[in-house]
């Protein structure tokens, strides 16, 4: 029996030792990261019943994740909508159907760019702050102090953030969609080679789009936002070493989040089709 | 259950607990830090653990509170395995970290109130009473509204002890409580540790380099060197240690003609 069970592990070991270390190590690190994130998620989920009495922390996180991120989401989305209108208007001068610019900007923002941009900004602005704060708490033993007090860090530090991002991502995404659409409308009206009236721009949007397109984007945003916060919390809480590692953790958290957003984007888009 | 039985049960639940370390070994990346440590700490005892820097004292303390998992052996706190997270729910343990580990984003008051709030140990008014009592005991009433960054090193240590005190622990662990403090403040902290034992009959394990603290308040002293327990006995033994390494550690002679760093380099 012992021989039977040891055989596969020996095979795996031989594969791992024969494969180049440059390939195996990053792969193992990715798998460890996924496992660690899932463990943290399960741990946080166990404490969901405590959420009502953590209402203060939830509101604080909603403020940090939602309110403080809104302005930058608005600015970025305005210019993305504007550039989309400009580029599609420039292309349409040779092809003809300029009235579809509204539809192009509308669909692009609602189904793709709104949720992706909100998630990218969340990773850069909020994800980095979460990773820095939790990494600092870990390095300066505040997380150890919580554990000795029998206060699970997943309950106090992770759960309110996950709940807040679920509540705030739809707000950020709808804001991104709306501002992007209006940015496109302004550019479409005042650019001399496009010159489409906002009424016409929005009419095509209303005609060919429905709430399902917006909902599609909201689902994506929820998945991205949840993934970003979970990854950043996990990287922060697994920081080892001194102050230098805090910076390294922040970098790792942002880079991992950006990669995660784009990878998830493909799979969620495919799943929602 | 009658009233006396309830009182007895309550007293039992609040009683000091013993610690038993059985063949504890710990490796970090193959490097041995603790090697087959065995010792017991009796309920209500003040046990001081001394040893050179890097000898594994703090690592041993982290095993007692369950922050590290043993490579071999085990640590039992009141008969429960310390590496089991459930033990922290069964036994109230408080660790006073070397650097305090205060929550930097909270005021001193909120640092102390966190434990009773999170564990719902009373109304806000009752928690306030408990927190203020702990602060008064350590002469910190005026620091309640300050954040840790505004405190001196000595105050941070005292706040860390006050925060531990709010937990009404059965087992108090101190990691270098007198390091970086002036002699008077060190003596004050030693007095606080001894007073807590007298008043609350709490078991205390103190990791320290401070010989005066060990001689002044310890019931027993263990000396850790190179990850091994090389000496264990009453503090009186420290006055004339048999082991030359222990003697050199406790009474180092400054020899300018033959300095240690040259001996080590040679």
Coordinates of C-alpha atoms in Angstrom, one line a residue:
Chain A
X1 CA 0.0 0.0 0.0
X2 CA 2.8 2.3 1.0
X3 CA 4.6 1.5 -2.2
X4 CA 1.5 2.2 -4.3
X5 CA 1.0 5.6 -2.7
X6 CA 4.6 6.6 -2.9
X7 CA 4.9 5.8 -6.7
X8 CA 2.9 8.9 -8.0
X9 CA 4.7 11.2 -5.6
X10 CA 8.0 9.9 -6.9
X11 CA 6.9 10.5 -10.5
X12 CA 5.9 14.0 -9.6
X13 CA 9.2 14.6 -7.9
X14 CA 11.1 13.3 -10.9
X15 CA 9.2 15.6 -13.2
X16 CA 9.8 18.5 -10.9
X17 CA 13.5 17.8 -10.6
X18 CA 13.9 17.2 -14.3
X19 CA 12.0 20.3 -15.4
X20 CA 14.0 23.5 -15.6
X21 CA 13.9 25.3 -12.2
X22 CA 13.0 28.6 -14.0
X23 CA 9.7 27.0 -15.1
X24 CA 8.9 25.0 -11.9
X25 CA 9.5 27.7 -9.3
X26 CA 7.2 30.3 -10.7
X27 CA 4.6 27.7 -11.4
X28 CA 4.8 26.4 -7.8
X29 CA 4.6 30.1 -6.5
X30 CA 1.5 30.7 -8.6
X31 CA -0.2 27.5 -7.3
X32 CA 0.8 28.4 -3.7
X33 CA -0.6 31.9 -4.2
X34 CA -3.9 30.5 -5.5
X35 CA -4.1 28.0 -2.6
X36 CA -3.3 30.7 -0.1
X37 CA -6.0 33.1 -1.5
X38 CA -8.6 30.3 -1.4
X39 CA -7.7 29.5 2.2
X40 CA -8.0 33.2 3.1
X41 CA -11.4 33.3 1.3
X42 CA -12.7 30.3 3.2
X43 CA -11.4 31.7 6.5
X44 CA -13.1 35.1 5.8
X45 CA -16.3 33.4 4.7
X46 CA -16.5 31.6 8.0
X47 CA -16.9 34.9 9.7
X48 CA -19.7 36.3 7.5
X49 CA -22.2 36.2 10.4
X50 CA -20.0 38.8 12.2
X51 CA -20.5 41.3 9.4
X52 CA -23.4 43.2 10.9
X53 CA -21.4 44.0 14.0
X54 CA -18.5 45.2 11.8
X55 CA -20.8 47.7 10.2
X56 CA -18.4 50.6 11.1
X57 CA -15.5 49.0 9.5
X58 CA -17.6 48.1 6.4
X59 CA -18.6 51.8 6.0
X60 CA -15.0 52.9 6.5
X61 CA -13.9 50.6 3.7
X62 CA -16.8 51.6 1.5
X63 CA -15.5 55.2 1.9
X64 CA -11.9 54.2 1.1
X65 CA -12.7 51.9 -1.8
X66 CA -15.7 53.8 -3.3
X67 CA -15.8 57.5 -2.5
X68 CA -12.1 58.2 -2.7
X69 CA -11.7 56.3 -6.0
X70 CA -14.7 57.9 -7.7
X71 CA -12.9 61.1 -8.9
X72 CA -10.1 59.3 -10.6
X73 CA -12.5 56.8 -12.2
X74 CA -14.5 59.7 -13.5
X75 CA -11.5 61.5 -15.0
X76 CA -10.1 58.4 -16.6
X77 CA -13.4 57.2 -18.0
X78 CA -14.2 60.6 -19.5
X79 CA -11.1 60.5 -21.5
X80 CA -11.4 56.9 -22.5
X81 CA -15.0 57.6 -23.8
X82 CA -13.6 60.7 -25.6
X83 CA -10.8 58.8 -27.2
X84 CA -13.1 56.0 -28.2
X85 CA -15.4 58.5 -29.9
X86 CA -12.5 60.2 -31.5
X87 CA -10.9 57.1 -32.9
X88 CA -14.1 55.6 -34.1
X89 CA -15.1 58.9 -35.6
X90 CA -11.8 59.1 -37.5
X91 CA -12.3 55.6 -38.8
X92 CA -15.9 56.3 -39.8
X93 CA -14.9 59.3 -42.0
X94 CA -13.6 56.8 -44.5
X95 CA -16.4 54.2 -44.0
X96 CA -19.5 56.2 -43.4
X97 CA -21.9 55.2 -40.6
X98 CA -21.0 57.8 -38.0
X99 CA -24.3 57.3 -36.1
X100 CA -22.9 54.0 -34.8
X101 CA -20.2 55.8 -32.8
X102 CA -22.7 56.1 -29.9
X103 CA -23.3 52.4 -30.0
X104 CA -19.6 51.6 -30.2
X105 CA -18.7 53.8 -27.2
X106 CA -21.8 52.6 -25.3
X107 CA -21.1 48.9 -25.7
X108 CA -17.3 49.3 -25.2
X109 CA -17.7 51.2 -22.0
X110 CA -20.5 49.0 -20.5
X111 CA -19.2 45.6 -21.4
X112 CA -15.5 46.0 -21.3
X113 CA -13.8 49.3 -20.5
X114 CA -16.0 50.5 -17.6
X115 CA -15.4 47.4 -15.5
X116 CA -11.8 46.9 -16.5
X117 CA -10.8 50.5 -15.9
X118 CA -12.6 50.6 -12.6
X119 CA -10.8 47.4 -11.6
X120 CA -7.4 48.7 -12.8
X121 CA -7.8 51.9 -10.8
X122 CA -8.9 49.9 -7.8
X123 CA -5.8 47.8 -8.1
X124 CA -3.5 50.9 -8.4
X125 CA -5.2 53.0 -5.8
X126 CA -6.9 50.8 -3.3
X127 CA -5.1 47.4 -3.8
X128 CA -1.7 49.0 -3.2
X129 CA -3.0 50.8 -0.1
X130 CA -4.5 47.5 1.3
X131 CA -1.2 45.6 0.6
X132 CA 0.9 48.3 2.2
X133 CA -1.3 48.5 5.3
X134 CA -1.6 44.8 5.9
X135 CA 2.1 44.2 5.0
X136 CA 3.1 46.9 7.5
X137 CA 0.8 45.4 10.2
X138 CA 2.4 42.0 9.5
X139 CA 6.0 43.3 9.6
X140 CA 5.4 45.3 12.8
X141 CA 3.7 42.2 14.5
X142 CA 0.2 43.8 14.7
X143 CA -1.2 40.8 12.9
X144 CA 0.6 38.5 15.4
X145 CA -0.9 40.6 18.2
X146 CA -4.4 40.1 16.8
X147 CA -3.8 36.3 16.6
X148 CA -2.7 36.2 20.2
X149 CA -5.9 38.1 21.1
X150 CA -7.9 35.3 19.4
X151 CA -9.1 37.9 16.8
X152 CA -8.8 36.3 13.4
X153 CA -7.2 38.7 10.9
X154 CA -9.5 37.3 8.2
X155 CA -12.5 38.5 10.2
X156 CA -11.2 42.0 11.1
X157 CA -9.0 42.9 8.2
X158 CA -10.2 41.0 5.2
X159 CA -14.0 40.4 5.5
X160 CA -15.0 44.1 5.7
X161 CA -12.8 44.9 2.7
X162 CA -14.3 42.1 0.6
X163 CA -17.9 43.1 1.5
X164 CA -17.1 46.8 0.8
X165 CA -15.6 46.1 -2.6
X166 CA -18.7 44.0 -3.6
X167 CA -20.9 47.0 -2.6
X168 CA -18.8 49.6 -4.3
X169 CA -17.7 48.1 -7.6
X170 CA -21.2 48.5 -9.2
X171 CA -21.1 52.2 -8.1
X172 CA -17.6 52.7 -9.6
X173 CA -18.5 50.8 -12.8
X174 CA -21.8 52.7 -13.4
X175 CA -20.0 56.0 -12.8
X176 CA -17.3 54.9 -15.3
X177 CA -19.9 53.9 -17.9
X178 CA -21.9 57.2 -17.6
X179 CA -18.9 59.5 -17.6
X180 CA -17.4 57.6 -20.6
X181 CA -20.6 57.8 -22.5
X182 CA -20.9 61.6 -21.9
X183 CA -17.2 62.1 -22.7
X184 CA -17.9 60.3 -26.1
X185 CA -21.0 62.4 -26.7
X186 CA -19.1 65.7 -26.1
X187 CA -16.3 64.7 -28.4
X188 CA -18.8 63.4 -31.0
X189 CA -20.6 66.8 -31.0
X190 CA -17.6 69.2 -31.0
X191 CA -15.1 67.4 -33.2
X192 CA -15.4 68.9 -36.7
X193 CA -15.1 65.7 -38.7
X194 CA -17.7 63.8 -36.6
X195 CA -20.3 66.4 -35.5
X196 CA -23.0 64.1 -34.2
X197 CA -25.7 65.6 -32.0
X198 CA -26.0 64.0 -28.6
X199 CA -29.6 63.1 -29.3
X200 CA -28.5 61.0 -32.2
X201 CA -25.5 59.6 -30.3
X202 CA -27.7 58.4 -27.4
X203 CA -30.5 57.2 -29.7
X204 CA -28.4 54.5 -31.3
X205 CA -27.1 53.6 -27.9
X206 CA -30.7 53.1 -26.7
X207 CA -31.8 51.3 -29.8
X208 CA -29.1 48.6 -29.9
X209 CA -28.2 48.3 -26.2
X210 CA -30.2 46.9 -23.3
X211 CA -29.7 46.6 -19.6
X212 CA -28.2 43.1 -20.1
X213 CA -25.1 44.8 -21.5
X214 CA -24.7 47.0 -18.4
X215 CA -25.4 44.0 -16.2
X216 CA -22.7 42.0 -18.0
X217 CA -20.2 44.7 -17.1
X218 CA -21.3 44.9 -13.5
X219 CA -20.8 41.1 -13.1
X220 CA -17.3 41.4 -14.5
X221 CA -16.6 44.4 -12.2
X222 CA -17.7 42.4 -9.1
X223 CA -15.4 39.5 -10.1
X224 CA -12.4 41.7 -10.8
X225 CA -12.9 43.9 -7.7
X226 CA -13.3 40.8 -5.4
X227 CA -10.2 39.2 -6.9
X228 CA -8.1 42.3 -6.6
X229 CA -9.0 42.9 -2.9
X230 CA -8.5 39.2 -2.1
X231 CA -5.1 39.0 -3.8
X232 CA -3.9 42.3 -2.2
X233 CA -5.1 41.2 1.3
X234 CA -3.4 37.8 0.9
X235 CA -0.1 39.3 -0.3
X236 CA -0.1 41.8 2.5
X237 CA -0.8 39.2 5.2
X238 CA 1.9 36.9 3.9
X239 CA 4.7 39.5 4.0
X240 CA 7.8 38.3 5.7
X241 CA 10.9 40.3 6.7
X242 CA 11.4 44.0 7.2
X243 CA 10.3 47.4 5.8
X244 CA 11.9 46.7 2.4
X245 CA 9.5 43.8 2.0
X246 CA 6.5 46.1 2.5
X247 CA 7.4 47.9 -0.8
X248 CA 8.0 44.6 -2.5
X249 CA 4.6 43.3 -1.4
X250 CA 2.9 46.4 -2.8
X251 CA 4.6 46.0 -6.2
X252 CA 3.7 42.3 -6.2
X253 CA 0.1 43.0 -5.2
X254 CA -0.4 45.6 -8.0
X255 CA 1.3 43.5 -10.7
X256 CA -0.6 40.4 -9.7
X257 CA -3.9 42.3 -9.6
X258 CA -3.4 43.7 -13.1
X259 CA -2.5 40.3 -14.5
X260 CA -5.5 38.7 -12.7
X261 CA -7.9 41.3 -14.1
X262 CA -6.9 40.6 -17.7
X263 CA -6.9 36.8 -17.2
X264 CA -10.2 36.9 -15.5
X265 CA -11.5 39.3 -18.2
X266 CA -11.1 36.7 -20.9
X267 CA -12.7 33.9 -18.9
X268 CA -15.6 35.9 -17.5
X269 CA -16.3 37.4 -20.9
X270 CA -16.4 34.0 -22.4
X271 CA -18.6 32.6 -19.7
X272 CA -21.1 35.5 -20.0
X273 CA -21.4 35.1 -23.8
Chain B
X1 CA -25.5 24.2 39.9
X2 CA -25.5 26.1 43.2
X3 CA -23.9 29.5 43.8
X4 CA -20.7 28.2 45.4
X5 CA -20.2 25.7 42.6
X6 CA -20.7 28.5 40.0
X7 CA -18.2 30.7 41.9
X8 CA -15.8 27.8 42.0
X9 CA -16.1 27.1 38.3
X10 CA -15.6 30.8 37.6
X11 CA -12.5 30.9 39.8
X12 CA -11.2 27.8 38.1
X13 CA -11.7 29.3 34.7
X14 CA -9.8 32.4 35.7
X15 CA -7.0 30.4 37.4
X16 CA -3.4 30.6 36.3
X17 CA -2.3 27.8 34.0
X18 CA 0.9 25.8 33.6
X19 CA 3.0 25.4 30.5
X20 CA 4.8 22.2 29.5
X21 CA 7.4 22.2 26.8
X22 CA 8.2 18.6 25.7
X23 CA 11.2 17.9 23.4
X24 CA 10.6 21.1 21.4
X25 CA 12.8 21.5 18.3
X26 CA 12.4 24.1 15.6
X27 CA 14.3 24.5 12.3
X28 CA 14.1 27.4 9.9
X29 CA 15.1 26.3 6.3
X30 CA 17.1 23.5 7.8
X31 CA 18.9 25.7 10.4
X32 CA 18.2 24.5 13.9
X33 CA 17.0 27.3 16.2
X34 CA 15.6 25.2 19.1
X35 CA 16.9 21.8 20.0
X36 CA 15.0 19.4 22.2
X37 CA 13.9 21.9 24.8
X38 CA 12.0 20.4 27.7
X39 CA 10.8 22.4 30.7
X40 CA 7.6 23.1 32.7
X41 CA 6.3 26.4 34.1
X42 CA 4.1 26.0 37.1
X43 CA 0.8 27.9 37.5
X44 CA 1.4 31.3 39.0
X45 CA 5.1 31.1 38.5
X46 CA 7.3 33.9 37.1
X47 CA 9.7 32.1 34.8
X48 CA 12.5 34.1 33.2
X49 CA 14.2 32.9 30.1
X50 CA 17.6 34.4 29.4
X51 CA 20.2 33.8 26.8
X52 CA 22.4 35.6 24.2
X53 CA 20.8 37.3 21.2
X54 CA 19.7 34.7 18.6
X55 CA 19.6 31.8 21.0
X56 CA 15.9 31.2 20.3
X57 CA 14.2 32.8 23.3
X58 CA 11.6 34.7 21.3
X59 CA 11.0 31.7 19.0
X60 CA 10.2 29.6 22.1
X61 CA 7.8 32.3 23.3
X62 CA 6.1 32.3 19.9
X63 CA 5.6 28.5 20.2
X64 CA 3.9 28.9 23.6
X65 CA 1.4 31.4 22.2
X66 CA 0.9 29.3 19.0
X67 CA 2.4 31.7 16.5
X68 CA 5.0 29.1 15.4
X69 CA 4.6 25.4 14.7
X70 CA 7.2 23.0 16.2
X71 CA 9.4 21.0 13.9
X72 CA 9.4 18.3 16.6
X73 CA 8.0 18.0 20.1
X74 CA 5.1 20.0 21.5
X75 CA 4.1 22.7 23.9
X76 CA 1.1 22.2 26.2
X77 CA -0.7 25.1 27.8
X78 CA -3.0 23.9 30.6
X79 CA -2.9 20.5 28.9
X80 CA -3.9 21.9 25.5
X81 CA -1.6 21.8 22.4
X82 CA -0.4 25.4 21.9
X83 CA -0.1 24.9 18.1
X84 CA -3.9 24.3 17.9
X85 CA -5.6 27.7 17.3
X86 CA -8.5 26.5 19.5
X87 CA -6.2 26.7 22.5
X88 CA -6.2 30.5 22.3
X89 CA -10.0 30.3 22.7
X90 CA -9.7 28.0 25.8
X91 CA -6.8 29.7 27.6
X92 CA -6.5 33.5 27.8
X93 CA -2.9 34.2 26.8
X94 CA -1.3 37.6 26.3
X95 CA 2.0 38.3 24.7
X96 CA 3.7 41.6 25.3
X97 CA 5.8 42.0 22.1
X98 CA 9.3 43.5 22.3
X99 CA 8.3 46.5 20.1
X100 CA 4.9 46.7 21.6
X101 CA 3.0 45.7 18.4
X102 CA 0.5 48.4 19.2
X103 CA -2.1 49.1 16.5
X104 CA -0.6 52.2 15.0
X105 CA -3.9 53.4 13.4
X106 CA -5.7 53.4 16.8
X107 CA -5.5 55.5 19.9
X108 CA -4.1 54.0 23.1
X109 CA -7.7 53.7 24.4
X110 CA -8.9 51.8 21.3
X111 CA -5.8 49.6 21.5
X112 CA -6.9 48.5 24.9
X113 CA -10.6 48.3 24.1
X114 CA -10.2 46.2 21.0
X115 CA -10.1 42.8 22.8
X116 CA -13.2 43.3 25.0
X117 CA -15.1 44.9 22.1
X118 CA -14.3 42.1 19.6
X119 CA -15.1 39.4 22.2
X120 CA -18.2 41.3 23.4
X121 CA -17.2 41.3 27.0
X122 CA -19.6 43.9 28.2
X123 CA -21.2 47.2 27.4
X124 CA -19.2 50.2 26.2
X125 CA -19.4 51.7 29.7
X126 CA -18.1 48.5 31.3
X127 CA -15.3 48.3 28.7
X128 CA -14.4 51.9 29.4
X129 CA -14.1 51.2 33.2
X130 CA -11.9 48.2 32.5
X131 CA -9.7 50.1 30.1
X132 CA -9.3 53.1 32.4
X133 CA -8.4 50.8 35.3
X134 CA -5.7 49.2 33.3
X135 CA -4.4 52.5 32.2
X136 CA -4.4 53.8 35.8
X137 CA -2.5 50.8 37.0
X138 CA 0.3 51.7 34.7
X139 CA 0.0 55.5 35.2
X140 CA -1.1 56.0 31.6
X141 CA -4.5 57.8 32.1
X142 CA -3.2 60.8 30.2
X143 CA -2.1 58.8 27.2
X144 CA -5.6 57.4 26.4
X145 CA -6.2 59.7 23.5
X146 CA -2.8 59.5 22.0
X147 CA -1.7 57.3 19.1
X148 CA 1.3 55.0 19.5
X149 CA 3.6 57.3 17.4
X150 CA 3.2 60.0 20.1
X151 CA 4.5 57.7 22.9
X152 CA 8.0 57.2 24.2
X153 CA 9.6 53.7 24.3
X154 CA 8.8 53.2 27.9
X155 CA 5.2 54.3 27.5
X156 CA 4.8 52.0 24.5
X157 CA 6.0 49.1 26.7
X158 CA 3.6 50.0 29.4
X159 CA 0.7 50.4 27.0
X160 CA 1.5 46.9 25.6
X161 CA 1.3 45.6 29.2
X162 CA -1.9 47.5 29.9
X163 CA -3.4 46.0 26.7
X164 CA -2.4 42.5 27.8
X165 CA -3.9 43.3 31.2
X166 CA -7.3 44.1 29.8
X167 CA -7.5 40.6 28.5
X168 CA -7.4 39.3 32.2
X169 CA -4.9 36.7 31.0
X170 CA -4.2 33.4 32.7
X171 CA -0.8 33.3 31.1
X172 CA 1.3 36.5 30.4
X173 CA 4.3 36.3 28.1
X174 CA 6.8 39.1 27.9
X175 CA 9.3 39.5 25.1
X176 CA 12.2 41.7 26.3
X177 CA 10.0 44.0 28.4
X178 CA 12.9 46.1 29.7
X179 CA 15.0 46.4 26.5
X180 CA 15.8 49.9 25.4
X181 CA 14.6 51.3 28.7
X182 CA 16.5 53.4 31.3
X183 CA 17.4 51.6 34.6
X184 CA 14.5 53.2 36.5
X185 CA 11.9 52.4 33.9
X186 CA 13.3 48.8 33.7
X187 CA 12.9 48.5 37.5
X188 CA 9.3 49.9 37.1
X189 CA 8.4 47.3 34.5
X190 CA 9.9 44.5 36.7
X191 CA 7.8 45.8 39.6
X192 CA 4.7 45.8 37.3
X193 CA 5.3 42.2 36.3
X194 CA 5.7 41.1 39.9
X195 CA 2.6 43.1 41.0
X196 CA 0.5 41.5 38.3
X197 CA 1.4 38.1 39.6
X198 CA 0.7 39.1 43.2
X199 CA -2.7 40.6 42.3
X200 CA -4.0 38.3 39.6
X201 CA -2.0 35.1 40.2
X202 CA -1.1 35.1 36.5
X203 CA 1.6 32.8 35.2
X204 CA 4.4 34.8 33.6
X205 CA 7.1 33.8 31.2
X206 CA 9.6 36.6 30.7
X207 CA 12.2 36.6 28.0
X208 CA 14.9 39.0 28.9
X209 CA 18.6 39.9 29.0
X210 CA 18.1 41.8 32.2
X211 CA 19.9 40.1 35.0
X212 CA 18.5 42.5 37.6
X213 CA 15.0 41.6 36.5
X214 CA 15.8 37.9 36.8
X215 CA 17.3 38.2 40.2
X216 CA 14.6 40.5 41.4
X217 CA 11.3 38.8 40.4
X218 CA 11.9 35.4 38.9
X219 CA 10.9 32.2 40.7
X220 CA 13.1 30.2 38.3
X221 CA 15.4 31.1 35.5
X222 CA 16.2 29.1 32.3
X223 CA 19.2 29.9 30.2
X224 CA 19.1 29.2 26.5
X225 CA 22.3 29.0 24.4
X226 CA 22.5 27.9 20.8
X227 CA 19.0 26.6 20.9
X228 CA 19.6 24.4 23.9
X229 CA 18.5 24.9 27.5
X230 CA 21.8 24.9 29.4
X231 CA 20.7 25.9 32.8
X232 CA 17.4 25.8 34.8
X233 CA 17.0 26.7 38.4
X234 CA 16.3 29.4 41.0
X235 CA 17.7 32.8 40.5
X236 CA 20.2 32.3 43.3
X237 CA 22.0 29.9 41.0
X238 CA 22.8 32.8 38.7
X239 CA 25.2 34.3 41.3
X240 CA 27.7 31.5 41.0
X241 CA 26.9 29.5 37.8
X242 CA 28.8 26.3 37.3
X243 CA 28.8 26.4 33.5
X244 CA 31.6 28.8 32.3
X245 CA 29.5 29.9 29.2
X246 CA 26.7 30.9 31.6
X247 CA 29.1 32.7 33.9
X248 CA 30.6 34.6 30.9
X249 CA 27.1 35.5 29.7
X250 CA 26.0 36.8 33.1
X251 CA 29.2 38.5 34.1
X252 CA 31.0 39.4 30.9
X253 CA 34.5 40.9 31.6
X254 CA 35.5 43.8 29.3
X255 CA 39.1 42.8 28.3
X256 CA 40.6 45.5 26.1
X257 CA 43.8 43.5 25.7
X258 CA 42.1 40.4 24.4
X259 CA 38.7 41.6 23.0
X260 CA 36.1 39.0 22.1
X261 CA 35.6 40.2 18.5
X262 CA 39.3 39.4 17.9
X263 CA 39.0 36.0 19.5
X264 CA 36.0 35.3 17.3
X265 CA 37.8 36.5 14.2
X266 CA 40.8 34.5 15.1

